[in-house]
Structures are given as C-alpha cells and as structure tokens.
Amino acid sequence: MTAVAALSRPTLVLNRNWQPVGVANVARALVLLWNDSARVVDPADYQLYSWEDWSRKKPEDGEPVVKTVRFELKAPEVIALTTYDKLHRRTVPFTRRNLFRRDRHACQYCGVKPGGNELTIDHVLPRSRGGATSWENCVLACVRCNHRKADRTPAEARMTLPREPKRPAWNPVYSARNVRVESWERFLSEAYWNVELLGS
C-alpha cells in the first residue's frame, strides 16, 4: 500500500465517551493525534495511545503504514477525541451506494441477495403515479420481483415489504466509502445503529 493510499484510509472517530461521531481519513486522524486532540484506540485491547506512544508502536506485517524519514507509523483505525463529548446530527444522502447499504444488498420483497447487477431500485408508489425518488419511496428489488410488481403498488401486486422504507440514521459505515474496517464493529452496537442521533 502506498503512503498516499494509507493516508486516505478511513479512521473511525469517537467522542471522549467513545460514541462514534464521524469518520476522518488517516491524515486528519494523525494531525489530531499530533495536536493532542485525540488518542489512538487499539481495537484489540482498547488501550489508548498518545502520539509519542503510537509512533513507537511497531506495525505488523501487512498492516497499512505511513512512512516517515525516521520510522513507519501504523495507520490508526479508531481514534477517541480528548475533549469533545457531543453527538452530531447528520443526515445520510440519498445515493445508490447508501440505498444498497440501507437495504443490505437484498431484495426487499423476497430477501434474496443476487449481486449488484441483479438488483434494481423500485419505487414503492410508481413514478408514473406520482411516486417520489426518495428514501421513503425507494427500495432494492431483484429483477424478478421488480418485473412482477411492475407499475403497481405492493398491495396491488400482493407483495409485502418487511419494513417501511425510511431515511436511515447516520452511522460511520455511510462515510467509509468502499473500505470495510472490521475493527469498527467492536464500537458499533445494534442500539447505536437504530437510535436517532440528537443535536445539542
């Protein structure tokens, strides 16, 4: 991995109460660490590291690193801010990628996961009848179910949705682009995914 690629990787940002509040790239995370505004959290044992401690930690083979003139620095996956304790209220933009994430890459009518090329965006209330292209009116559907539903509502087609489509609450996964960071799961509970974040 190149130094530029390592600096662009996502880092989960926790507030000082260890609640996820955002995602920064490694470059920004290292600036926060250097400025003593954050500590690196080791996902393996939850130990906190200052800049000085982290810069002495030897990266293991295969781990993403940032190379400096004097040493290699392991790219942090999680940081905790030292003073910030609020929660952000964020909205998730309505994009194809985010719709796939919300619906977990599965047809919302039959539950199959056929792969991205076999999934379509279905308007619950068809566009021809005034249905909007929005979080509340769009779901993923496999080609078969989309063809079966056609230009009807689910009720008219005798098809059911397991849940009402709605805008998802923000969580760090929506900011991570195409990089999946397994260690983040330790900091993201089911309760966190489903609770609406409140502004201060």
Tab-separated table of C-alpha atoms in Angstrom:
chain	number	residue	atom	x	y	z
A	1	MET	CA	0.000	0.000	0.000
A	2	THR	CA	1.364	3.430	-0.931
A	3	ALA	CA	1.756	6.188	1.648
A	4	VAL	CA	-0.927	8.227	-0.140
A	5	ALA	CA	-3.355	5.276	-0.009
A	6	ALA	CA	-2.647	4.751	3.694
A	7	LEU	CA	-3.260	8.436	4.457
A	8	SER	CA	-6.608	8.244	2.639
A	9	ARG	CA	-7.924	5.253	4.590
A	10	PRO	CA	-10.898	5.912	6.890
A	11	THR	CA	-10.480	6.218	10.648
A	12	LEU	CA	-13.450	5.941	12.986
A	13	VAL	CA	-13.726	8.989	15.256
A	14	LEU	CA	-15.196	8.541	18.736
A	15	ASN	CA	-16.050	11.323	21.145
A	16	ARG	CA	-14.474	11.223	24.585
A	17	ASN	CA	-17.363	8.984	25.753
A	18	TRP	CA	-16.406	6.516	22.999
A	19	GLN	CA	-19.533	7.163	20.942
A	20	PRO	CA	-18.968	7.257	17.148
A	21	VAL	CA	-19.297	10.804	15.827
A	22	GLY	CA	-17.605	10.684	12.454
A	23	VAL	CA	-15.070	9.307	10.037
A	24	ALA	CA	-11.806	11.048	9.153
A	25	ASN	CA	-9.002	9.965	6.889
A	26	VAL	CA	-5.747	8.769	8.427
A	27	ALA	CA	-4.022	12.066	7.585
A	28	ARG	CA	-6.573	14.049	9.616
A	29	ALA	CA	-6.505	11.479	12.428
A	30	LEU	CA	-2.720	11.820	12.718
A	31	VAL	CA	-2.994	15.617	12.875
A	32	LEU	CA	-5.497	15.296	15.734
A	33	LEU	CA	-3.165	12.850	17.448
A	34	TRP	CA	-0.138	15.136	16.980
A	35	ASN	CA	-2.093	18.118	18.363
A	36	ASP	CA	-3.066	16.084	21.431
A	37	SER	CA	-6.742	16.428	20.435
A	38	ALA	CA	-7.175	12.660	20.166
A	39	ARG	CA	-5.762	9.315	21.235
A	40	VAL	CA	-5.478	6.205	19.098
A	41	VAL	CA	-7.661	3.368	20.366
A	42	ASP	CA	-6.224	-0.097	19.846
A	43	PRO	CA	-9.267	-2.209	18.857
A	44	ALA	CA	-7.587	-5.365	20.170
A	45	ASP	CA	-7.361	-4.301	23.817
A	46	TYR	CA	-8.883	-0.764	23.881
A	47	GLN	CA	-5.589	0.719	25.046
A	48	LEU	CA	-5.137	4.450	24.356
A	49	TYR	CA	-2.008	5.820	22.696
A	50	SER	CA	-0.646	9.346	22.527
A	51	TRP	CA	1.427	10.460	19.517
A	52	GLU	CA	4.636	9.541	21.300
A	53	ASP	CA	3.344	6.081	22.288
A	54	TRP	CA	1.847	5.382	18.856
A	55	SER	CA	4.972	6.427	16.987
A	56	ARG	CA	6.946	3.833	18.961
A	57	LYS	CA	4.483	1.009	18.224
A	58	LYS	CA	5.933	-1.278	15.564
A	59	PRO	CA	3.491	-2.156	12.748
A	60	GLU	CA	2.968	-5.826	11.991
A	61	ASP	CA	3.497	-7.276	8.522
A	62	GLY	CA	0.676	-6.458	6.144
A	63	GLU	CA	-0.735	-3.589	8.206
A	64	PRO	CA	-1.242	-0.256	6.422
A	65	VAL	CA	1.554	2.142	7.385
A	66	VAL	CA	2.581	5.736	6.847
A	67	LYS	CA	6.309	6.032	6.210
A	68	THR	CA	8.311	8.953	7.527
A	69	VAL	CA	12.008	9.642	7.167
A	70	ARG	CA	12.769	8.051	10.549
A	71	PHE	CA	10.091	5.399	11.079
A	72	GLU	CA	6.935	3.661	9.905
A	73	LEU	CA	3.693	4.638	11.597
A	74	LYS	CA	0.762	2.248	11.699
A	75	ALA	CA	-2.377	3.813	10.194
A	76	PRO	CA	-4.876	4.192	13.057
A	77	GLU	CA	-8.287	2.589	12.567
A	78	VAL	CA	-10.004	4.225	15.572
A	79	ILE	CA	-9.318	7.430	17.492
A	80	ALA	CA	-11.045	8.982	20.506
A	81	LEU	CA	-11.223	12.751	20.894
A	82	THR	CA	-9.868	14.028	24.193
A	83	THR	CA	-12.396	16.804	24.914
A	84	TYR	CA	-15.370	16.560	22.539
A	85	ASP	CA	-18.349	14.771	24.122
A	86	LYS	CA	-21.290	15.746	21.896
A	87	LEU	CA	-23.101	13.751	19.223
A	88	HIS	CA	-23.569	15.126	15.729
A	89	ARG	CA	-26.917	15.092	13.999
A	90	ARG	CA	-26.133	14.002	10.468
A	91	THR	CA	-28.249	13.090	7.501
A	92	VAL	CA	-27.442	10.312	5.059
A	93	PRO	CA	-27.533	11.486	1.438
A	94	PHE	CA	-29.826	9.552	-0.876
A	95	THR	CA	-27.380	7.790	-3.215
A	96	ARG	CA	-27.335	4.413	-4.888
A	97	ARG	CA	-24.457	3.256	-2.647
A	98	ASN	CA	-26.297	4.289	0.520
A	99	LEU	CA	-29.550	2.673	-0.615
A	100	PHE	CA	-27.667	-0.602	-1.123
A	101	ARG	CA	-26.216	-0.253	2.369
A	102	ARG	CA	-29.566	0.513	3.973
A	103	ASP	CA	-31.237	-2.467	2.293
A	104	ARG	CA	-28.190	-4.709	2.922
A	105	HIS	CA	-27.784	-5.605	-0.755
A	106	ALA	CA	-31.005	-7.655	-0.634
A	107	CYS	CA	-34.313	-7.591	-2.482
A	108	GLN	CA	-36.837	-6.062	-0.093
A	109	TYR	CA	-39.657	-8.242	-1.429
A	110	CYS	CA	-38.187	-11.754	-1.471
A	111	GLY	CA	-34.971	-11.298	0.542
A	112	VAL	CA	-32.520	-12.723	-1.991
A	113	LYS	CA	-29.031	-11.242	-2.428
A	114	PRO	CA	-28.316	-11.836	-6.109
A	115	GLY	CA	-25.494	-9.317	-6.504
A	116	GLY	CA	-25.446	-5.686	-7.545
A	117	ASN	CA	-26.113	-6.275	-11.238
A	118	GLU	CA	-29.315	-8.173	-10.470
A	119	LEU	CA	-30.766	-5.557	-8.112
A	120	THR	CA	-32.844	-2.604	-9.234
A	121	ILE	CA	-34.281	0.425	-7.490
A	122	ASP	CA	-38.033	0.040	-7.172
A	123	HIS	CA	-40.419	2.916	-6.477
A	124	VAL	CA	-42.976	1.630	-3.953
A	125	LEU	CA	-45.534	4.076	-5.341
A	126	PRO	CA	-44.637	4.046	-9.060
A	127	ARG	CA	-43.228	7.228	-10.562
A	128	SER	CA	-45.973	7.168	-13.183
A	129	ARG	CA	-48.431	7.693	-10.325
A	130	GLY	CA	-46.543	10.496	-8.625
A	131	GLY	CA	-44.125	8.438	-6.525
A	132	ALA	CA	-41.024	10.338	-5.466
A	133	THR	CA	-37.427	9.203	-5.766
A	134	SER	CA	-36.684	9.325	-2.055
A	135	TRP	CA	-35.665	7.256	0.973
A	136	GLU	CA	-39.329	6.798	1.877
A	137	ASN	CA	-40.423	5.537	-1.555
A	138	CYS	CA	-37.477	3.530	-2.900
A	139	VAL	CA	-36.294	0.011	-2.091
A	140	LEU	CA	-33.999	-2.545	-3.677
A	141	ALA	CA	-35.745	-5.242	-5.697
A	142	CYS	CA	-34.406	-8.152	-7.683
A	143	VAL	CA	-35.198	-8.154	-11.394
A	144	ARG	CA	-37.810	-10.883	-10.926
A	145	CYS	CA	-39.723	-9.049	-8.181
A	146	ASN	CA	-39.452	-5.718	-9.973
A	147	HIS	CA	-40.931	-7.283	-13.106
A	148	ARG	CA	-43.691	-8.963	-11.080
A	149	LYS	CA	-44.645	-5.743	-9.281
A	150	ALA	CA	-44.480	-3.714	-12.491
A	151	ASP	CA	-46.427	-0.435	-12.372
A	152	ARG	CA	-48.407	-1.280	-9.238
A	153	THR	CA	-48.165	-0.726	-5.511
A	154	PRO	CA	-47.046	-3.671	-3.372
A	155	ALA	CA	-50.629	-4.141	-2.148
A	156	GLU	CA	-51.967	-4.257	-5.690
A	157	ALA	CA	-49.282	-6.787	-6.648
A	158	ARG	CA	-49.913	-8.786	-3.445
A	159	MET	CA	-46.327	-8.306	-2.365
A	160	THR	CA	-45.203	-7.211	1.072
A	161	LEU	CA	-42.296	-5.189	2.389
A	162	PRO	CA	-40.756	-6.409	5.676
A	163	ARG	CA	-40.461	-2.801	6.892
A	164	GLU	CA	-41.449	0.651	5.804
A	165	PRO	CA	-38.663	2.343	3.846
A	166	LYS	CA	-37.229	5.423	5.558
A	167	ARG	CA	-34.123	7.549	5.744
A	168	PRO	CA	-31.522	5.674	7.811
A	169	ALA	CA	-29.949	7.218	10.880
A	170	TRP	CA	-26.362	8.221	10.192
A	171	ASN	CA	-23.619	5.795	11.123
A	172	PRO	CA	-19.929	5.677	10.195
A	173	VAL	CA	-20.391	2.997	7.550
A	174	TYR	CA	-22.068	5.565	5.282
A	175	SER	CA	-18.833	7.596	5.321
A	176	ALA	CA	-16.352	4.774	4.796
A	177	ARG	CA	-16.685	4.527	1.019
A	178	ASN	CA	-15.621	1.075	-0.188
A	179	VAL	CA	-13.253	0.214	2.661
A	180	ARG	CA	-14.648	-2.134	5.278
A	181	VAL	CA	-12.883	-1.870	8.618
A	182	GLU	CA	-13.664	-4.963	10.685
A	183	SER	CA	-12.390	-3.484	13.936
A	184	TRP	CA	-15.118	-0.818	13.876
A	185	GLU	CA	-17.748	-3.427	14.704
A	186	ARG	CA	-16.484	-3.503	18.296
A	187	PHE	CA	-17.546	0.120	18.715
A	188	LEU	CA	-20.892	-0.033	16.924
A	189	SER	CA	-23.724	-1.769	18.766
A	190	GLU	CA	-27.168	-2.600	17.397
A	191	ALA	CA	-28.605	0.059	19.684
A	192	TYR	CA	-26.294	2.640	18.152
A	193	TRP	CA	-27.363	1.767	14.595
A	194	ASN	CA	-31.042	2.233	15.403
A	195	VAL	CA	-31.040	5.285	17.668
A	196	GLU	CA	-31.581	8.670	16.046
A	197	LEU	CA	-28.704	10.985	16.924
A	198	LEU	CA	-29.790	14.136	18.723
A	199	GLY	CA	-28.170	17.525	18.298
A	200	SER	CA	-27.034	19.559	21.254
